[in-house]
Each structure stands twice: as C-alpha cells, then as structure tokens.
Coordinates of C-alpha atoms in Angstrom, one line a residue:
M85 CA 13.9 -8.0 -1.3
T86 CA 16.7 -5.7 -2.4
A87 CA 15.5 -2.2 -3.2
A88 CA 16.3 -0.3 -6.2
L89 CA 18.2 3.1 -6.0
P90 CA 16.2 6.3 -6.7
A91 CA 15.7 7.0 -10.6
D92 CA 17.3 10.4 -10.2
Y93 CA 20.4 8.9 -8.2
T94 CA 20.6 6.2 -10.7
A95 CA 20.9 8.7 -13.8
A96 CA 23.5 10.5 -12.0
M97 CA 25.4 7.6 -11.1
L98 CA 25.3 6.1 -14.5
A99 CA 26.2 9.6 -16.1
T100 CA 29.4 9.5 -14.0
E101 CA 30.2 6.0 -14.9
S102 CA 29.8 7.1 -18.6
D103 CA 32.1 9.9 -18.4
N104 CA 34.8 7.9 -16.6
R105 CA 34.5 5.4 -19.0
D106 CA 35.0 7.6 -21.9
H107 CA 37.9 9.2 -20.1
V108 CA 39.8 6.0 -19.2
T109 CA 39.2 4.2 -22.5
E110 CA 40.2 7.0 -24.7
F111 CA 43.6 7.2 -22.6
V112 CA 44.0 3.4 -22.9
A113 CA 43.4 3.8 -26.7
R114 CA 45.6 6.9 -27.2
N115 CA 48.5 5.2 -25.3
G116 CA 48.8 2.2 -27.4
G117 CA 46.1 -0.1 -25.8
S118 CA 44.7 -2.7 -28.0
P119 CA 41.1 -3.0 -29.1
D120 CA 40.9 -6.0 -26.5
L121 CA 42.5 -3.9 -23.7
V122 CA 40.1 -0.9 -24.3
A123 CA 37.1 -3.4 -24.5
H124 CA 38.4 -4.9 -21.1
T125 CA 38.6 -1.4 -19.4
A126 CA 35.1 -0.2 -20.7
A127 CA 33.6 -3.2 -19.1
L128 CA 34.9 -2.6 -15.7
R129 CA 31.3 -1.0 -14.6
L130 CA 31.9 -1.0 -10.8
Y131 CA 35.4 0.3 -10.9
L132 CA 34.2 3.2 -13.2
R133 CA 31.0 3.6 -11.0
V134 CA 32.5 3.6 -7.5
P135 CA 34.2 7.4 -7.9
H136 CA 30.7 8.5 -8.0
F137 CA 30.2 7.0 -4.3
L138 CA 33.4 8.4 -3.2
T139 CA 32.9 11.8 -4.2
E140 CA 29.6 12.3 -2.6
W141 CA 31.1 14.7 -0.1
I142 CA 32.3 17.2 -2.9
T143 CA 29.6 19.9 -3.5
D144 CA 31.2 21.6 -6.4
P145 CA 29.9 19.6 -9.5
H146 CA 32.9 20.4 -11.9
T147 CA 35.4 19.5 -9.1
R148 CA 33.4 16.3 -8.4
A149 CA 33.7 15.2 -11.8
A150 CA 37.3 16.0 -12.2
V151 CA 38.0 14.2 -9.1
A152 CA 35.9 11.2 -10.2
R153 CA 37.9 10.8 -13.4
A154 CA 41.2 11.0 -11.7
L155 CA 40.0 8.5 -9.2
A156 CA 38.6 6.2 -12.3
L157 CA 42.2 6.6 -13.9
D158 CA 44.0 5.3 -10.7
I159 CA 41.5 2.4 -9.9
V160 CA 41.5 1.2 -13.2
A161 CA 45.2 1.2 -13.1
M162 CA 45.1 -0.8 -10.0
K163 CA 42.7 -3.4 -11.6
L164 CA 45.0 -4.0 -14.5
L165 CA 47.8 -4.6 -12.0
D166 CA 45.7 -7.2 -10.4
D167 CA 44.9 -8.8 -13.7
L168 CA 48.8 -8.8 -14.6
M169 CA 49.2 -10.7 -11.3
D170 CA 46.5 -13.1 -11.8
D171 CA 47.3 -13.6 -15.6
D172 CA 43.7 -14.8 -16.2
T173 CA 42.3 -12.4 -18.7
G174 CA 44.2 -13.4 -21.9
L175 CA 45.2 -10.0 -22.5
N176 CA 48.9 -8.9 -23.6
R177 CA 50.9 -8.7 -20.2
I178 CA 53.2 -5.9 -21.5
E179 CA 50.1 -3.9 -22.3
L180 CA 49.1 -4.4 -19.1
A181 CA 52.1 -3.3 -17.4
C182 CA 52.6 -0.4 -19.2
L183 CA 49.3 1.0 -19.2
C184 CA 48.8 0.4 -15.6
L185 CA 52.0 2.4 -14.9
H186 CA 51.0 5.1 -17.2
L187 CA 47.4 5.4 -15.9
H188 CA 48.8 5.5 -12.3
L189 CA 51.3 8.2 -12.9
T190 CA 48.6 10.4 -14.8
A191 CA 46.4 9.8 -12.0
L192 CA 48.7 11.0 -9.5
K193 CA 49.6 14.0 -11.3
E194 CA 45.8 14.9 -11.8
M195 CA 45.3 14.4 -7.9
C196 CA 48.0 16.1 -6.8
E197 CA 47.1 19.1 -9.2
L198 CA 43.6 18.8 -7.7
A199 CA 44.5 18.8 -3.9
A200 CA 45.6 21.9 -1.9
D201 CA 48.5 20.1 -0.7
A202 CA 50.2 17.7 -3.3
R203 CA 52.4 16.2 -0.4
S204 CA 49.1 15.1 1.3
V205 CA 48.4 12.8 -1.6
T206 CA 51.6 11.3 -2.0
D207 CA 52.0 10.7 1.7
L208 CA 48.7 8.9 1.7
L209 CA 49.4 6.8 -1.2
E210 CA 52.6 5.7 0.3
T211 CA 51.2 4.8 3.6
D212 CA 48.1 2.9 2.1
F213 CA 49.8 1.2 -0.5
T214 CA 52.5 0.0 1.8
A215 CA 49.7 -1.7 3.8
V216 CA 48.0 -3.0 0.6
C217 CA 50.9 -4.3 -1.0
T218 CA 52.4 -6.1 2.1
G219 CA 48.9 -7.5 2.9
Q220 CA 48.7 -8.8 -0.6
I221 CA 51.9 -10.6 -0.3
R222 CA 50.8 -12.1 3.1
T223 CA 47.4 -13.3 2.0
K224 CA 48.9 -15.2 -1.0
S225 CA 51.0 -17.2 1.7
H226 CA 48.7 -17.2 4.6
R227 CA 45.3 -18.3 3.4
A228 CA 42.6 -17.4 5.9
R229 CA 41.1 -20.4 7.9
D230 CA 38.4 -18.7 9.8
L231 CA 36.5 -15.4 9.7
D232 CA 38.9 -13.3 11.7
E233 CA 41.7 -14.3 9.3
W234 CA 39.7 -13.5 6.5
C235 CA 38.6 -10.2 7.8
A236 CA 42.5 -9.6 8.5
N237 CA 43.3 -10.3 4.9
A238 CA 40.3 -8.4 3.5
S239 CA 41.3 -5.4 5.5
T240 CA 44.3 -4.8 3.3
Y241 CA 42.9 -5.5 -0.2
G242 CA 39.5 -4.3 0.6
A243 CA 39.0 -2.1 3.2
T244 CA 42.5 -0.1 3.1
F245 CA 42.3 -0.2 -0.8
L246 CA 39.0 1.7 -1.1
G247 CA 39.5 3.6 2.3
C248 CA 42.5 5.2 0.4
Y249 CA 40.4 6.3 -2.3
G250 CA 37.9 7.7 -0.2
S251 CA 40.4 9.6 1.6
L252 CA 41.8 11.0 -1.5
A253 CA 38.6 12.0 -3.1
A254 CA 38.1 14.4 0.0
L255 CA 41.6 15.6 -0.3
C256 CA 41.3 16.1 -3.8
G257 CA 38.0 17.8 -3.8
R258 CA 39.7 20.1 -1.0
E259 CA 36.9 18.8 1.6
E260 CA 39.4 18.0 4.3
K261 CA 36.9 18.3 6.9
S262 CA 35.3 15.2 5.2
V263 CA 38.5 12.9 5.0
A264 CA 37.7 11.0 8.2
P265 CA 34.0 10.0 7.4
A266 CA 34.8 9.7 3.8
R267 CA 37.4 7.0 4.6
R268 CA 35.0 5.1 7.2
F269 CA 32.3 4.8 4.5
A270 CA 34.9 3.5 2.0
E271 CA 36.6 1.1 4.4
A272 CA 33.1 -0.5 5.2
F273 CA 31.8 -0.4 1.8
G274 CA 35.1 -1.8 0.2
T275 CA 34.7 -4.6 2.6
I276 CA 31.0 -5.4 1.4
I277 CA 32.2 -5.2 -2.1
T278 CA 35.1 -7.9 -1.2
I279 CA 32.7 -10.2 0.5
A280 CA 30.6 -10.2 -2.6
D281 CA 33.8 -10.6 -4.7
D282 CA 34.7 -13.6 -2.8
L283 CA 31.3 -15.3 -2.7
T284 CA 30.9 -14.7 -6.6
D285 CA 34.6 -15.8 -7.4
Y286 CA 33.8 -19.2 -5.6
E287 CA 32.1 -20.2 -8.8
R288 CA 33.5 -17.6 -11.3
H289 CA 37.2 -18.5 -10.8
G290 CA 36.8 -21.8 -8.8
E291 CA 38.4 -20.1 -5.9
R292 CA 38.8 -22.3 -2.9
E293 CA 41.5 -21.9 -0.2
G294 CA 41.0 -18.9 1.6
N295 CA 37.7 -18.1 -0.1
L296 CA 34.9 -17.1 2.1
G297 CA 32.4 -19.1 0.2
H298 CA 34.6 -22.2 0.8
L299 CA 34.8 -21.4 4.2
M300 CA 31.2 -21.2 4.8
R301 CA 30.6 -24.4 2.6
T302 CA 33.0 -26.4 4.7
G303 CA 31.7 -25.1 8.0
A304 CA 34.6 -23.1 9.0
V305 CA 32.5 -19.6 9.0
P306 CA 28.7 -19.9 10.0
A307 CA 26.6 -18.1 7.9
A308 CA 25.1 -16.1 10.9
D309 CA 28.7 -14.7 11.3
V310 CA 28.9 -13.4 7.7
E311 CA 25.5 -11.7 8.3
A312 CA 26.3 -10.1 11.4
L313 CA 29.4 -8.8 9.7
L314 CA 27.5 -7.4 6.8
E315 CA 25.3 -5.6 9.4
R316 CA 28.2 -4.1 11.3
L317 CA 29.5 -2.9 8.1
R318 CA 26.3 -1.4 6.9
A319 CA 26.0 0.5 10.1
Q320 CA 29.4 1.7 9.9
A321 CA 29.0 3.1 6.4
L322 CA 25.5 4.7 7.2
D323 CA 27.0 6.3 10.3
A324 CA 29.7 7.9 8.2
V325 CA 27.3 9.1 5.5
R326 CA 25.0 10.6 8.0
E327 CA 27.9 12.6 9.5
Q328 CA 28.0 14.8 6.3
P329 CA 24.6 16.0 4.9
A330 CA 25.8 16.2 1.5
S331 CA 26.4 12.4 1.2
R332 CA 22.9 11.4 2.3
G333 CA 22.3 10.1 -1.3
L334 CA 24.5 7.1 -0.5
V335 CA 21.9 5.8 2.2
P336 CA 20.2 3.8 -0.3
V337 CA 23.5 2.7 -2.0
V338 CA 24.5 1.0 1.1
G339 CA 21.2 -0.8 1.4
L340 CA 21.4 -1.9 -2.2
Y341 CA 24.8 -3.6 -2.1
T342 CA 24.6 -4.9 1.6
D343 CA 21.0 -6.5 0.7
D344 CA 22.3 -7.9 -2.4
V345 CA 25.0 -10.0 -0.6
L346 CA 22.5 -11.1 2.0
D347 CA 19.6 -12.0 -0.4
R348 CA 21.3 -13.1 -3.4
L349 CA 24.9 -14.4 -2.8
L350 CA 24.9 -15.6 0.9
P351 CA 22.3 -18.2 0.3
L352 CA 24.3 -19.9 -2.4
H353 CA 26.8 -20.8 0.1
L354 CA 24.6 -22.0 2.9
V355 CA 25.6 -25.5 4.6
H356 CA 22.6 -28.0 4.4

C-alpha cells in the first residue's frame, strides 16, 4: 500500500503549491490570458508543486520561496509550450505562444537575479534545453520499441528536463555545493513521473506507438523490467537526498510517487 506523506510536510508542500499558483495565475491574467487559460494554469497541480521538492536544499525560507516561484513560472511556460505543440487543450494558440514566451523570459530574469552568477543560469539552460529540444524532435520520429529505447527518449523529456530545474534550484538558491545531488534527485524523480505519465496517457490520450503502457501490453517490455527500473530510480533519488541532510523530507516523497506507480498504474498494463 502507498503511504501518505507526513501531515506537516503535506501542509508545507500545499502552501508552496498555492503560493506558486497565485503567482503564476496572477501573471497570466495580468498579461492578457483569458479566463480559460488562467483556469488551465491554476489546474497544473504537479507543475506548481514540484518546485517545493526541487528547493529542499535551500535552507533560507525567503530565498526558497522566491526560487520556487521563479521555477514555477518557467515550468508552466514549458507546459504551455507542450500544450501548443500537442494542440489538444482547445485553448487559443496565440495566447499559449505569447504567454509561454513571456513567462519564460520573466522567469529567466528572476533566476538570473537570484543566482550568484547569471551566466551559470543561461549556460545551463542552453546546454540542457538543447538536449531536451533535440530529444523531443528525435522521439517524434523514432518511437521506442523496447525499454532501452524508451529510456533513451525519456532521458531527454523527463530526466534532463527536471534535472535542469534541480540544478537551477541549487544555483538560484546559492547552494552551489548541492547542484550535483539536486540534479541526480531531479533526474531520477523526473523519470518516475515520466513513467507515470506514459502509463496514464495510454488511456487518457489514447497513446499507443512508443508509449510504455502499450509496450507492456504488447509484450515488448516485461513488467518485471519496469519494476526493476523503478527500484533503480528510487535508489538513485534516495542516495541523492541522503547526501544533503537538509533534503531528508524528500524520502517519503520518493516512496509515495514510486509506490503509486508500482501499486496503482503498473497493474493496469500487465499482460494476462
């Protein structure tokens, strides 16, 4: 059974999520977003929540809140870009494009101001989003046929994407010594989330070609191999968390999200 998070951690996490939601939706509304787009951004729960996890290494509460808000702006910007590419939300594409760009540029300015070295922010974004963008192009034309190929694809749109924000959180929080463990945690956690999304999107969006759930149902990927991958990702995330005492609140988070995939989502795709 999947365990719940401690009550005090849940309260702090939801407070960060709420603060990020207010910050992002106010920005979208103030800069021309329609009520539908405002409502869409308000409903992006995990996108608004994940900065709480990525900023665990930042010990000063005011700095942590500022970094979380900046990360939320950029993560939502990238979500709107994804919505624009998929064209499956029914939202105005001009609004999506313009607000995506505006959110990203504002987030970039805020992150550069927070970091000790603005160039470290821009260099990281250039390197990581080169990998993300070229990886996205590749995955659309070369759909995964087995678990190795799926992991190679997910390493770009899952691991590198969230890994970038893990590194940014440490840089912007001026916790440079934590960049490496923050990134390792974020890469593993991002892949766990990507597995969950793929298994959910099998039904939610009818995804088939290259979808991990489809690969499991067709026998191309054994469930045992996915279980082993999840346990490796769990261990990687926990090793990174334990490297920095300030981040130990993430231990139950890792367990909650990993166990949810193992207990709730994987059984839906077992081959009988």
